[in-house]
Amino acid sequence: MSVLTILSLAYCVLAANVTRFSLTVPLAPSPLPPPHPRSDGEAIISLFQTLGRTTIWRSIANISLQSPGYTYEAEGIVRLGSDRYVVSAGDWTVPTVSYGNGLIINGTDRTAGEGSAHFLVYTGNGTLLADATLTSPGEIEYHTGGIDFDGEYIWTTLAQYRPNTTAHIVRVKPSDLSQETVLRVFDHQGAIVHNTAKQTLHTLNWGSRNASTFAYPAGHPHGKPNHYKPPPSINSAYTPPTATVRNPSYFIDYQDCKLLSLASPSYNYRPIMLCSGIATLGTYYLGGIALVDVETMTPVAEVPITLRTDAGVPLTVNPVEASVVNGKLRMYWLPGIGETVLRVHEADPRSPFEFGGGPQ
Ligand SMILES: *[C@@H]1O[C@H](CO)[C@@H](O)[C@H](O)[C@H]1NC(C)=O
Ligand SMILES: *[C@@H]1O[C@H](CO)[C@@H](O)[C@H](O)[C@H]1NC(C)=O
Ligand SMILES: *[C@@H]1O[C@H](CO)[C@@H](O)[C@H](O)[C@H]1NC(C)=O
Ligand SMILES: *[C@@H]1O[C@H](CO)[C@@H](O)[C@H](O)[C@H]1NC(C)=O
Ligand SMILES: *[C@@H]1O[C@H](CO)[C@@H](O)[C@H](O)[C@H]1NC(C)=O
Ligand SMILES: *[C@@H]1O[C@H](CO)[C@@H](O)[C@H](O)[C@H]1NC(C)=O
């Protein structure tokens, strides 16, 4: 396999540090497919409403994703048509270490650790087409999180890998993986979605306990170099959120979200996203998926998912995607650390009807 490393540091806001494993195969379909809100988002919402605890999730495919040559933790996924997946991934090289004894230094409870953030582009059969490194060596905000595609860009957060710290918000062009830093923000931020109708960005912080809304493109650092990092003391370079709401649900912590609708008729014309995640309850890992109001974080539908990998990891631990095939709901999960099998499951519409949780 021929490997060509293309390193182009454009003088302005765009840069790409991409290793391409095929020079002839395009990274993304052209034209780009419509995002969920302009295609199957409402259909996914409708099918979600037929789900329950008795839903039978048929295994449709296990797609082994080719290794980029290092072990990564997958954080988010977007599907660009039926033959492309983009996976946000972390190559964690130095672990964070707890300060211990409940010690808090500079607002956080552990050391920074080291690592790098990547976008990996795969074909539908798991062949690796490209590996983009989104972070410079030594960068402290190296943790990529959940991702979402808005029809033009794939959005991610690059955050310190520890709670209550800092992050920057980046958008990546699917055709060449060039990236642009759009906002620099306080707090660790993970999953992100972009409401293209309202020009707002919505992020979930550590454990998805809070959701923040940022006005975009207000604060866009036009003309600043990529990876622009003002000293932490210059607070004005950070864009404050226009709103922060506390997540009212402790059912699961969301890891990755996909905006499905900008104004869903099923839910009083509210913007709705799909989120997937887990909660650790003692020694038990509870997995689940939810439809969530993007602005209030109110879950409007929730379903537990008990599927696990052979090693016992809940399938919902990290990335999630969804599609509708022949009128049926398909979910895509990429669980585990170092385990890189994309699990595709379909909700069987003939699943038994659920009467409820037994006699009251
Ligand atoms: C995918 O792998 C799981 C085991 O991890 C297996 O139970 C399932 O049948 C496989 N699905 C397909 C379509 O091969
Ligand atoms: C805390 O922040 C100060 C000021 O930015 C810095 O000098 C110091 O090294 C930080 N401490 C740790 C443990 O990161
Ligand atoms: C976050 O850190 C800041 C200082 O960096 C501190 O003032 C604030 O109380 C911390 N918040 C939480 C929730 O720990
Ligand atoms: C995987 O998909 C690509 C393009 O979609 C194709 O060129 C390639 O032959 C496929 N490889 C395998 C092993 O099926
Ligand atoms: C580009 O990515 C490679 C591979 O991760 C890394 O070794 C190199 O330092 C990166 N270069 C820059 C300028 O960020
Ligand atoms: C959530 O946000 C509220 C208000 O903005 C803040 O007081 C609280 O510390 C935050 N909690 C977490 C866990 O970030």
PDB file of N, CA, C and O in Angstrom, residues 324-359:
ATOM      1  N   VAL A 324     -31.949   4.583   8.270  1.00  0.00           N
ATOM      2  CA  VAL A 324     -33.179   3.825   8.025  1.00  0.00           C
ATOM      3  C   VAL A 324     -32.976   3.067   6.723  1.00  0.00           C
ATOM      4  O   VAL A 324     -32.640   3.661   5.695  1.00  0.00           O
ATOM      5  N   VAL A 325     -33.101   1.728   6.792  1.00  0.00           N
ATOM      6  CA  VAL A 325     -32.929   0.890   5.609  1.00  0.00           C
ATOM      7  C   VAL A 325     -34.198   0.057   5.438  1.00  0.00           C
ATOM      8  O   VAL A 325     -34.597  -0.662   6.363  1.00  0.00           O
ATOM      9  N   ASN A 326     -34.846   0.191   4.309  1.00  0.00           N
ATOM     10  CA  ASN A 326     -36.115  -0.511   4.040  1.00  0.00           C
ATOM     11  C   ASN A 326     -37.118  -0.308   5.177  1.00  0.00           C
ATOM     12  O   ASN A 326     -37.768  -1.251   5.619  1.00  0.00           O
ATOM     13  N   GLY A 327     -37.204   0.910   5.654  1.00  0.00           N
ATOM     14  CA  GLY A 327     -38.181   1.235   6.693  1.00  0.00           C
ATOM     15  C   GLY A 327     -37.809   0.759   8.081  1.00  0.00           C
ATOM     16  O   GLY A 327     -38.604   0.878   9.014  1.00  0.00           O
ATOM     17  N   LYS A 328     -36.593   0.223   8.245  1.00  0.00           N
ATOM     18  CA  LYS A 328     -36.181  -0.264   9.568  1.00  0.00           C
ATOM     19  C   LYS A 328     -35.031   0.586  10.117  1.00  0.00           C
ATOM     20  O   LYS A 328     -34.191   1.068   9.349  1.00  0.00           O
ATOM     21  N   LEU A 329     -35.004   0.694  11.462  1.00  0.00           N
ATOM     22  CA  LEU A 329     -33.986   1.512  12.117  1.00  0.00           C
ATOM     23  C   LEU A 329     -32.701   0.722  12.290  1.00  0.00           C
ATOM     24  O   LEU A 329     -32.696  -0.373  12.871  1.00  0.00           O
ATOM     25  N   ARG A 330     -31.602   1.299  11.789  1.00  0.00           N
ATOM     26  CA  ARG A 330     -30.281   0.680  11.985  1.00  0.00           C
ATOM     27  C   ARG A 330     -29.443   1.555  12.907  1.00  0.00           C
ATOM     28  O   ARG A 330     -29.427   2.770  12.764  1.00  0.00           O
ATOM     29  N   MET A 331     -28.758   0.908  13.845  1.00  0.00           N
ATOM     30  CA  MET A 331     -27.844   1.623  14.730  1.00  0.00           C
ATOM     31  C   MET A 331     -26.436   1.118  14.460  1.00  0.00           C
ATOM     32  O   MET A 331     -26.230  -0.062  14.165  1.00  0.00           O
ATOM     33  N   TYR A 332     -25.484   2.041  14.560  1.00  0.00           N
ATOM     34  CA  TYR A 332     -24.066   1.735  14.353  1.00  0.00           C
ATOM     35  C   TYR A 332     -23.345   2.101  15.631  1.00  0.00           C
ATOM     36  O   TYR A 332     -23.396   3.252  16.069  1.00  0.00           O
ATOM     37  N   TRP A 333     -22.685   1.113  16.238  1.00  0.00           N
ATOM     38  CA  TRP A 333     -21.945   1.360  17.479  1.00  0.00           C
ATOM     39  C   TRP A 333     -20.512   0.877  17.311  1.00  0.00           C
ATOM     40  O   TRP A 333     -20.264  -0.165  16.691  1.00  0.00           O
ATOM     41  N   LEU A 334     -19.588   1.617  17.904  1.00  0.00           N
ATOM     42  CA  LEU A 334     -18.159   1.263  17.795  1.00  0.00           C
ATOM     43  C   LEU A 334     -17.577   1.275  19.205  1.00  0.00           C
ATOM     44  O   LEU A 334     -16.992   2.257  19.638  1.00  0.00           O
ATOM     45  N   PRO A 335     -17.786   0.179  19.941  1.00  0.00           N
ATOM     46  CA  PRO A 335     -17.463   0.197  21.374  1.00  0.00           C
ATOM     47  C   PRO A 335     -16.005  -0.131  21.676  1.00  0.00           C
ATOM     48  O   PRO A 335     -15.277  -0.640  20.829  1.00  0.00           O
ATOM     49  N   GLY A 336     -15.630   0.167  22.899  1.00  0.00           N
ATOM     50  CA  GLY A 336     -14.362  -0.341  23.414  1.00  0.00           C
ATOM     51  C   GLY A 336     -13.158   0.495  23.092  1.00  0.00           C
ATOM     52  O   GLY A 336     -13.202   1.442  22.320  1.00  0.00           O
ATOM     53  N   ILE A 337     -12.070   0.160  23.720  1.00  0.00           N
ATOM     54  CA  ILE A 337     -10.792   0.807  23.469  1.00  0.00           C
ATOM     55  C   ILE A 337      -9.914  -0.239  22.803  1.00  0.00           C
ATOM     56  O   ILE A 337      -9.715  -1.325  23.341  1.00  0.00           O
ATOM     57  N   GLY A 338      -9.415   0.070  21.629  1.00  0.00           N
ATOM     58  CA  GLY A 338      -8.589  -0.895  20.921  1.00  0.00           C
ATOM     59  C   GLY A 338      -9.419  -1.929  20.171  1.00  0.00           C
ATOM     60  O   GLY A 338      -8.912  -2.640  19.322  1.00  0.00           O
ATOM     61  N   GLU A 339     -10.723  -2.008  20.491  1.00  0.00           N
ATOM     62  CA  GLU A 339     -11.596  -2.900  19.750  1.00  0.00           C
ATOM     63  C   GLU A 339     -12.208  -2.081  18.634  1.00  0.00           C
ATOM     64  O   GLU A 339     -12.827  -1.054  18.886  1.00  0.00           O
ATOM     65  N   THR A 340     -11.986  -2.477  17.414  1.00  0.00           N
ATOM     66  CA  THR A 340     -12.425  -1.625  16.319  1.00  0.00           C
ATOM     67  C   THR A 340     -13.336  -2.385  15.366  1.00  0.00           C
ATOM     68  O   THR A 340     -13.095  -2.456  14.173  1.00  0.00           O
ATOM     69  N   VAL A 341     -14.402  -2.974  15.935  1.00  0.00           N
ATOM     70  CA  VAL A 341     -15.409  -3.623  15.102  1.00  0.00           C
ATOM     71  C   VAL A 341     -16.661  -2.765  15.166  1.00  0.00           C
ATOM     72  O   VAL A 341     -17.225  -2.543  16.240  1.00  0.00           O
ATOM     73  N   LEU A 342     -17.056  -2.251  14.013  1.00  0.00           N
ATOM     74  CA  LEU A 342     -18.278  -1.462  13.938  1.00  0.00           C
ATOM     75  C   LEU A 342     -19.464  -2.428  13.935  1.00  0.00           C
ATOM     76  O   LEU A 342     -19.571  -3.276  13.050  1.00  0.00           O
ATOM     77  N   ARG A 343     -20.310  -2.314  14.951  1.00  0.00           N
ATOM     78  CA  ARG A 343     -21.459  -3.220  15.100  1.00  0.00           C
ATOM     79  C   ARG A 343     -22.693  -2.542  14.522  1.00  0.00           C
ATOM     80  O   ARG A 343     -23.066  -1.453  14.962  1.00  0.00           O
ATOM     81  N   VAL A 344     -23.299  -3.212  13.544  1.00  0.00           N
ATOM     82  CA  VAL A 344     -24.516  -2.683  12.936  1.00  0.00           C
ATOM     83  C   VAL A 344     -25.681  -3.571  13.365  1.00  0.00           C
ATOM     84  O   VAL A 344     -25.635  -4.791  13.166  1.00  0.00           O
ATOM     85  N   HIS A 345     -26.682  -2.960  13.989  1.00  0.00           N
ATOM     86  CA  HIS A 345     -27.854  -3.689  14.471  1.00  0.00           C
ATOM     87  C   HIS A 345     -29.118  -3.037  13.940  1.00  0.00           C
ATOM     88  O   HIS A 345     -29.171  -1.823  13.763  1.00  0.00           O
ATOM     89  N   GLU A 346     -30.133  -3.871  13.714  1.00  0.00           N
ATOM     90  CA  GLU A 346     -31.411  -3.371  13.208  1.00  0.00           C
ATOM     91  C   GLU A 346     -32.506  -3.740  14.191  1.00  0.00           C
ATOM     92  O   GLU A 346     -32.551  -4.868  14.696  1.00  0.00           O
ATOM     93  N   ALA A 347     -33.376  -2.774  14.467  1.00  0.00           N
ATOM     94  CA  ALA A 347     -34.501  -3.034  15.369  1.00  0.00           C
ATOM     95  C   ALA A 347     -35.549  -3.837  14.609  1.00  0.00           C
ATOM     96  O   ALA A 347     -36.046  -3.388  13.577  1.00  0.00           O
ATOM     97  N   ASP A 348     -35.855  -5.032  15.111  1.00  0.00           N
ATOM     98  CA  ASP A 348     -36.825  -5.903  14.440  1.00  0.00           C
ATOM     99  C   ASP A 348     -38.235  -5.378  14.725  1.00  0.00           C
ATOM    100  O   ASP A 348     -38.657  -5.341  15.886  1.00  0.00           O
ATOM    101  N   PRO A 349     -38.958  -4.967  13.652  1.00  0.00           N
ATOM    102  CA  PRO A 349     -40.298  -4.413  13.904  1.00  0.00           C
ATOM    103  C   PRO A 349     -41.272  -5.457  14.451  1.00  0.00           C
ATOM    104  O   PRO A 349     -42.329  -5.102  14.975  1.00  0.00           O
ATOM    105  N   ARG A 350     -40.911  -6.751  14.369  1.00  0.00           N
ATOM    106  CA  ARG A 350     -41.805  -7.793  14.912  1.00  0.00           C
ATOM    107  C   ARG A 350     -41.440  -8.153  16.352  1.00  0.00           C
ATOM    108  O   ARG A 350     -41.868  -9.176  16.860  1.00  0.00           O
ATOM    109  N   SER A 351     -40.640  -7.287  17.010  1.00  0.00           N
ATOM    110  CA  SER A 351     -40.291  -7.553  18.407  1.00  0.00           C
ATOM    111  C   SER A 351     -41.564  -7.642  19.234  1.00  0.00           C
ATOM    112  O   SER A 351     -42.558  -6.986  18.922  1.00  0.00           O
ATOM    113  N   PRO A 352     -41.542  -8.468  20.316  1.00  0.00           N
ATOM    114  CA  PRO A 352     -42.767  -8.621  21.105  1.00  0.00           C
ATOM    115  C   PRO A 352     -43.231  -7.303  21.710  1.00  0.00           C
ATOM    116  O   PRO A 352     -42.419  -6.460  22.076  1.00  0.00           O
ATOM    117  N   PHE A 353     -44.539  -7.157  21.781  1.00  0.00           N
ATOM    118  CA  PHE A 353     -45.131  -5.971  22.394  1.00  0.00           C
ATOM    119  C   PHE A 353     -44.813  -5.968  23.877  1.00  0.00           C
ATOM    120  O   PHE A 353     -44.830  -7.001  24.534  1.00  0.00           O
ATOM    121  N   GLU A 354     -44.509  -4.786  24.404  1.00  0.00           N
ATOM    122  CA  GLU A 354     -44.157  -4.721  25.817  1.00  0.00           C
ATOM    123  C   GLU A 354     -45.346  -4.251  26.636  1.00  0.00           C
ATOM    124  O   GLU A 354     -45.887  -3.175  26.424  1.00  0.00           O
ATOM    125  N   PHE A 355     -45.768  -5.090  27.611  1.00  0.00           N
ATOM    126  CA  PHE A 355     -46.906  -4.727  28.452  1.00  0.00           C
ATOM    127  C   PHE A 355     -46.475  -3.901  29.649  1.00  0.00           C
ATOM    128  O   PHE A 355     -47.283  -3.232  30.269  1.00  0.00           O
ATOM    129  N   GLY A 356     -45.180  -3.998  30.003  1.00  0.00           N
ATOM    130  CA  GLY A 356     -44.747  -3.226  31.160  1.00  0.00           C
ATOM    131  C   GLY A 356     -44.002  -4.094  32.137  1.00  0.00           C
ATOM    132  O   GLY A 356     -43.743  -5.266  31.876  1.00  0.00           O
ATOM    133  N   GLY A 357     -43.652  -3.541  33.243  1.00  0.00           N
ATOM    134  CA  GLY A 357     -42.712  -4.187  34.155  1.00  0.00           C
ATOM    135  C   GLY A 357     -43.326  -5.114  35.165  1.00  0.00           C
ATOM    136  O   GLY A 357     -42.893  -5.132  36.311  1.00  0.00           O
ATOM    137  N   GLY A 358     -44.338  -5.872  34.815  1.00  0.00           N
ATOM    138  CA  GLY A 358     -44.857  -6.872  35.742  1.00  0.00           C
ATOM    139  C   GLY A 358     -45.949  -6.298  36.636  1.00  0.00           C
ATOM    140  O   GLY A 358     -46.256  -5.106  36.556  1.00  0.00           O
ATOM    141  N   PRO A 359     -46.546  -7.147  37.472  1.00  0.00           N
ATOM    142  CA  PRO A 359     -47.684  -6.720  38.296  1.00  0.00           C
ATOM    143  C   PRO A 359     -47.271  -5.608  39.268  1.00  0.00           C
ATOM    144  O   PRO A 359     -46.157  -5.598  39.760  1.00  0.00           O
TER     145      PRO A 359
END
